[in-house]
XYZ file of N, CA and C in Angstrom:
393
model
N -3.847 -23.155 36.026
C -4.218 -22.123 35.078
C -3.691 -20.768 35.524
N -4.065 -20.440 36.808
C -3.399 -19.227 37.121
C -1.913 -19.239 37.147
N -0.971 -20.306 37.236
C 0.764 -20.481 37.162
C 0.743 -20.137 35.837
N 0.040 -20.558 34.577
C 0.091 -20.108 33.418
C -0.099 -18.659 33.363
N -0.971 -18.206 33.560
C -1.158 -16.549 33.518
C -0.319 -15.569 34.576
N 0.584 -16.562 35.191
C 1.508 -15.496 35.978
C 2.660 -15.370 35.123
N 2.879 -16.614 34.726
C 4.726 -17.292 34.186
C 3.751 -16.084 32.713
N 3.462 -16.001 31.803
C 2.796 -15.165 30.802
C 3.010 -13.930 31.408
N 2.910 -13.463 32.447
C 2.916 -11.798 33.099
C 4.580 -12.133 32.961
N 5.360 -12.298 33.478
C 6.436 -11.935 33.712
C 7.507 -12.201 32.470
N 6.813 -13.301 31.372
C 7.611 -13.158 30.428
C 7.221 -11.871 29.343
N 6.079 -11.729 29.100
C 5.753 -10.550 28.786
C 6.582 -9.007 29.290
N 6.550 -9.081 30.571
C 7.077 -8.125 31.062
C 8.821 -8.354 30.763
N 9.161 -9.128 31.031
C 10.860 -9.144 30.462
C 10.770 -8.851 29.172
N 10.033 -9.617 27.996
C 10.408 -8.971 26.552
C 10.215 -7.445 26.678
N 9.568 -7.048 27.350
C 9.440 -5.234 27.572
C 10.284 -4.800 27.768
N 11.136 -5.745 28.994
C 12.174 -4.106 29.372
C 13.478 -5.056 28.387
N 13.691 -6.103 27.927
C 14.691 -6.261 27.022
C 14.263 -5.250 25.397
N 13.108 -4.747 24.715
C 13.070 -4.727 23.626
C 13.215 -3.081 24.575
N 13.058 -2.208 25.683
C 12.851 -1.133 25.908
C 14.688 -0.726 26.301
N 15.474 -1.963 26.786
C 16.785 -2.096 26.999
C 17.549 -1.888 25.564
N 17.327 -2.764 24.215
C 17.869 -2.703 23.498
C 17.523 -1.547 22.356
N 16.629 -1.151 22.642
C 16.719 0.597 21.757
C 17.240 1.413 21.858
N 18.259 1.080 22.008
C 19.279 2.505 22.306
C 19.132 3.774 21.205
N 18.456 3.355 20.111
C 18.685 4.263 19.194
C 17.767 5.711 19.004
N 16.851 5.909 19.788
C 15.761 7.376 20.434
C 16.588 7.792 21.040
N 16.978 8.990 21.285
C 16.845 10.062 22.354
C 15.954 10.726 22.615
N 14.944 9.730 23.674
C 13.606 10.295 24.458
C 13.693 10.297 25.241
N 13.354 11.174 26.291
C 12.711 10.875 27.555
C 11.224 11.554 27.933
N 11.313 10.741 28.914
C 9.855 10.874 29.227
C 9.015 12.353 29.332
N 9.921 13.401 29.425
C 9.229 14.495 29.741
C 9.208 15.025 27.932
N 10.067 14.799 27.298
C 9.715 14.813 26.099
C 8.555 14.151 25.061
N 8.625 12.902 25.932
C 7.324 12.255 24.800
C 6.209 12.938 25.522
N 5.519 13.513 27.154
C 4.943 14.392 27.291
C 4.129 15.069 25.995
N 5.901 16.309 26.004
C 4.820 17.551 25.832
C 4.690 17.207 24.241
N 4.954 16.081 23.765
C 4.857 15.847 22.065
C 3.613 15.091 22.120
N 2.791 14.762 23.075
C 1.767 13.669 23.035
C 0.481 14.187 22.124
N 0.304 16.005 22.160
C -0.617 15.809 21.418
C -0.156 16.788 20.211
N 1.323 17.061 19.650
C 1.538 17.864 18.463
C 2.078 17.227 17.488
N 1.446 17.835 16.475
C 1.143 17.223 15.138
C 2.662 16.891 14.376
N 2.446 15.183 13.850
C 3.508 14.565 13.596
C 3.862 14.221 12.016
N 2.824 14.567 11.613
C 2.096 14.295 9.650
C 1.185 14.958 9.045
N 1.102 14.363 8.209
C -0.181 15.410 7.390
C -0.772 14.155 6.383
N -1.942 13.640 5.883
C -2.192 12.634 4.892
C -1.743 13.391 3.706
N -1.381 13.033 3.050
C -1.091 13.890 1.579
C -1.714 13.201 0.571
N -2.070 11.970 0.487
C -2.736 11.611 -0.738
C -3.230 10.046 -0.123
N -4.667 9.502 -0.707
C -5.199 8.419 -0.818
C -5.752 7.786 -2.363
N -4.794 6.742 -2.360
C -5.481 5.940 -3.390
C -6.207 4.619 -3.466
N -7.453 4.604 -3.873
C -8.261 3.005 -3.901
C -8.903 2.926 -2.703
N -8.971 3.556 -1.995
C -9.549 2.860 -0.508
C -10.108 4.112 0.031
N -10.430 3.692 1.521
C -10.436 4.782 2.449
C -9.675 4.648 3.698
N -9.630 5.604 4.424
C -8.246 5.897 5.591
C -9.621 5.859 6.736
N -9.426 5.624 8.052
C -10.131 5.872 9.313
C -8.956 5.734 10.410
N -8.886 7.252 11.147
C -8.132 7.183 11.862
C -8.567 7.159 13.783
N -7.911 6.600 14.551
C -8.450 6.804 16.169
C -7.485 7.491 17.067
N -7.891 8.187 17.529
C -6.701 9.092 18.088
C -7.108 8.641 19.987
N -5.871 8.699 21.048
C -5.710 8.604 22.032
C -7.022 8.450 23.057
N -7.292 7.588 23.252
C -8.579 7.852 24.468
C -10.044 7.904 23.400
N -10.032 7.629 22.099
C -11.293 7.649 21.180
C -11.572 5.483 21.614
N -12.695 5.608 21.382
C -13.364 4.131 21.384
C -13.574 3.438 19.764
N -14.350 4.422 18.824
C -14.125 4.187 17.646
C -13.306 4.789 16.436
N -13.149 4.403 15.245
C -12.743 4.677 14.180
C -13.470 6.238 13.700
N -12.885 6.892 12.845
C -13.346 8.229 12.066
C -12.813 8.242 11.008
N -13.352 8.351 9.898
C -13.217 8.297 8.288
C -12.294 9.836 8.092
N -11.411 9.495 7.709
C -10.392 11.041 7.399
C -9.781 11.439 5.966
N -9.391 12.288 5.589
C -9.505 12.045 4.351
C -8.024 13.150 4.276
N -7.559 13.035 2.839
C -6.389 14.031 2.492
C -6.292 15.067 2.904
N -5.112 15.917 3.694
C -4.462 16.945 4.182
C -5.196 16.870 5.690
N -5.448 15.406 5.953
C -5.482 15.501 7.509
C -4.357 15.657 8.637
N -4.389 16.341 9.228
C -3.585 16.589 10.617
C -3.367 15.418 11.797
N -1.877 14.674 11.641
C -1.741 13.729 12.180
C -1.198 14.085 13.523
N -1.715 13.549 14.566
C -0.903 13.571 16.207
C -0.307 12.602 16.469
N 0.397 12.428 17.213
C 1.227 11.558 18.151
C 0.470 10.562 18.884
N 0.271 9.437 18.530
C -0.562 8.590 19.351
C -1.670 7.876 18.342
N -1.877 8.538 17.183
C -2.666 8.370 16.670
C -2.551 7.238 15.282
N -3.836 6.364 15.746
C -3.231 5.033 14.924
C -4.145 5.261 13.493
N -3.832 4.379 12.577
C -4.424 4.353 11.144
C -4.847 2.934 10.900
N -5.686 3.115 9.963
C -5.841 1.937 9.411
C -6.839 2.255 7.817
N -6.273 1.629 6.620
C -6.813 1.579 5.261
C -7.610 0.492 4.931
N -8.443 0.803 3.867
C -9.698 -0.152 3.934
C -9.393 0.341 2.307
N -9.684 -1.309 1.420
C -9.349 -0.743 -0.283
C -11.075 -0.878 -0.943
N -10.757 0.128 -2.095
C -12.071 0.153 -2.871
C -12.316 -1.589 -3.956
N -12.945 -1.965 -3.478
C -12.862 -3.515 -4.593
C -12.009 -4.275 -4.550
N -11.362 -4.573 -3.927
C -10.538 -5.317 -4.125
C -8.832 -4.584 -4.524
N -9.265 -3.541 -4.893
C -7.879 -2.920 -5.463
C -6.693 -2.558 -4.105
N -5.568 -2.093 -4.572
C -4.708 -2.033 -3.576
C -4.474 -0.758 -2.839
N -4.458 -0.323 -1.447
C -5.063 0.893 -0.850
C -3.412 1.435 -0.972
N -3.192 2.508 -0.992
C -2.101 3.627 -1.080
C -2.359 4.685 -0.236
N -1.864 4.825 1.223
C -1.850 5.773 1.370
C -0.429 6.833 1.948
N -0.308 8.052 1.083
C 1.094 8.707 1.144
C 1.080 9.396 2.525
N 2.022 9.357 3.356
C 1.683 10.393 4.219
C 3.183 11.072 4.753
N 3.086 12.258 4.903
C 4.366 12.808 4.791
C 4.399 13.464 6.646
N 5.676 13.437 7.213
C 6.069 14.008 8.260
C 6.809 15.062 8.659
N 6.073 15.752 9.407
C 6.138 16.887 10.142
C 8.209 17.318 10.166
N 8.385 16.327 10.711
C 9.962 16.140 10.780
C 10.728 15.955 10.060
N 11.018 17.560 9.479
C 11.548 17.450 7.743
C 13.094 16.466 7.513
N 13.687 15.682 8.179
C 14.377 14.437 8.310
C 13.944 13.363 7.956
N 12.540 13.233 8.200
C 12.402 11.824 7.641
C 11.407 11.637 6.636
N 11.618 11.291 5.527
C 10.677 11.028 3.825
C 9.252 10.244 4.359
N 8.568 11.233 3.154
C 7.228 10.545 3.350
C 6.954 8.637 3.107
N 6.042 8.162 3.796
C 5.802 7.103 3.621
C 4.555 6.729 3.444
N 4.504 5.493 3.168
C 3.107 4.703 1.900
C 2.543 3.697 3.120
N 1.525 4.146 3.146
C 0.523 3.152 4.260
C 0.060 2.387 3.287
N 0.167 0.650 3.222
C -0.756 0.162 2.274
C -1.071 -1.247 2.809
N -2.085 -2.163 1.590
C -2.777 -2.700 2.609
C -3.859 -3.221 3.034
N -4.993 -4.022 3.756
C -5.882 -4.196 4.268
C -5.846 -3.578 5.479
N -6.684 -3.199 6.229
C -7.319 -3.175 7.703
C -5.704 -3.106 8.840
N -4.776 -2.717 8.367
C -3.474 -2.344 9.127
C -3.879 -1.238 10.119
N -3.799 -1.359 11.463
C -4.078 -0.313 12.066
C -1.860 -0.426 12.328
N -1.915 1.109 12.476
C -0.829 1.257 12.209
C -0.324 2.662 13.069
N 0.361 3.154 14.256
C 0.656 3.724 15.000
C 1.666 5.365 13.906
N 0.897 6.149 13.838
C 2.014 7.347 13.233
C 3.531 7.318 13.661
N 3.381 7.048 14.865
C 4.607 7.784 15.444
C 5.901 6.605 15.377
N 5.255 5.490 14.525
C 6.370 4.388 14.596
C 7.060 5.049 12.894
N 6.704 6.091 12.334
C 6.911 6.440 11.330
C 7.752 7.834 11.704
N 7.021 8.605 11.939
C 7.002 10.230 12.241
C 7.215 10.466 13.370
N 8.291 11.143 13.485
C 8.917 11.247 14.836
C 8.794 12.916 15.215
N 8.070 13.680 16.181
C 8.125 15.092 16.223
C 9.320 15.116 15.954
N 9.102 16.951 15.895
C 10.048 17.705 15.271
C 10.994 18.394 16.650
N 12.013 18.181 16.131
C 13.266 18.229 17.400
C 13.785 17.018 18.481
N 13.685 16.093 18.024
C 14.017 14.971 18.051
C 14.862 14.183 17.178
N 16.079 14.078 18.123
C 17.211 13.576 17.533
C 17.287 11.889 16.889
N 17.191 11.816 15.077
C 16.960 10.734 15.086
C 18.123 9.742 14.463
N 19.451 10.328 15.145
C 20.388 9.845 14.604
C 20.598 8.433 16.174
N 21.375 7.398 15.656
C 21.944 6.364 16.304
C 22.678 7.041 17.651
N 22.274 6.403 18.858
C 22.814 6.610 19.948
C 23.712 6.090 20.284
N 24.834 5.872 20.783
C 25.846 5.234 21.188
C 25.679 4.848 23.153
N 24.927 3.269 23.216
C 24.468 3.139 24.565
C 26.369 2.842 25.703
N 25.594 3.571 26.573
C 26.855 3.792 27.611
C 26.415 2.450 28.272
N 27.300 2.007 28.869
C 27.525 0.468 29.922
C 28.130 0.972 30.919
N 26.991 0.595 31.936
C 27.985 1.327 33.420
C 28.599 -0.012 33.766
């Protein structure tokens, strides 16, 4: 049982640094995702049918949030629909490069920043160097 939960650690850990190997396409580094960790990456702009609850970095539970909320970096989402109907939620980014997008859905907890990328951050295709 424990050969199982080791051979599991290390394949885990290889899909990491292969999926962290093959992104060439960020220009981040680490002192950059820093000082962006806690400035604002979105804004909610509109909810339809449901409700929004968002958890931000180091929170334990959920918080009910509502239109023209102030989105951070780190901070995950998730929509909940009224009746059965289908949840819509618009949310537009900070980083006038990239178009607003539609959270929709059941119970999706859903990371901002896989959307909204701060502002000054280059989000064009990198060209990876091979030493």
């Amino acid at each position: 049982m424990q050969r199982k939960f080791y051979i599991l650690k290390i394949l885990t850990l290889i899909l990491a640094i292969s999926v962290w190997w093959m992104s060439g396409n960020l220009n981040i580094t680490a002192m950059q995702a820093f000082a962006v960790s806690s400035q604002n990456i979105g804004r909610i702009i509109s909810i339809n049918n449901g409700t929004v609850e968002r958890k931000q970095p180091g929170d334990i539970k959920w918080q009910k949030v509502g239109t023209n909320t102030i989105l951070n970096f780190g901070d995950l989402l998730r929509a909940t629909s009224n009746r059965g109907k289908k949840v819509a939620v618009k949310i537009s980014c900070t980083n006038t490069l990239l178009p607003p997008w539609i959270l929709s859905g059941e119970n999706l907890a859903v990371g901002v920043a896989n959307k909204c990328l701060p502002p000054g951050i280059d989000t064009s295709p990198q060209i990876p160097i091979d030493f």
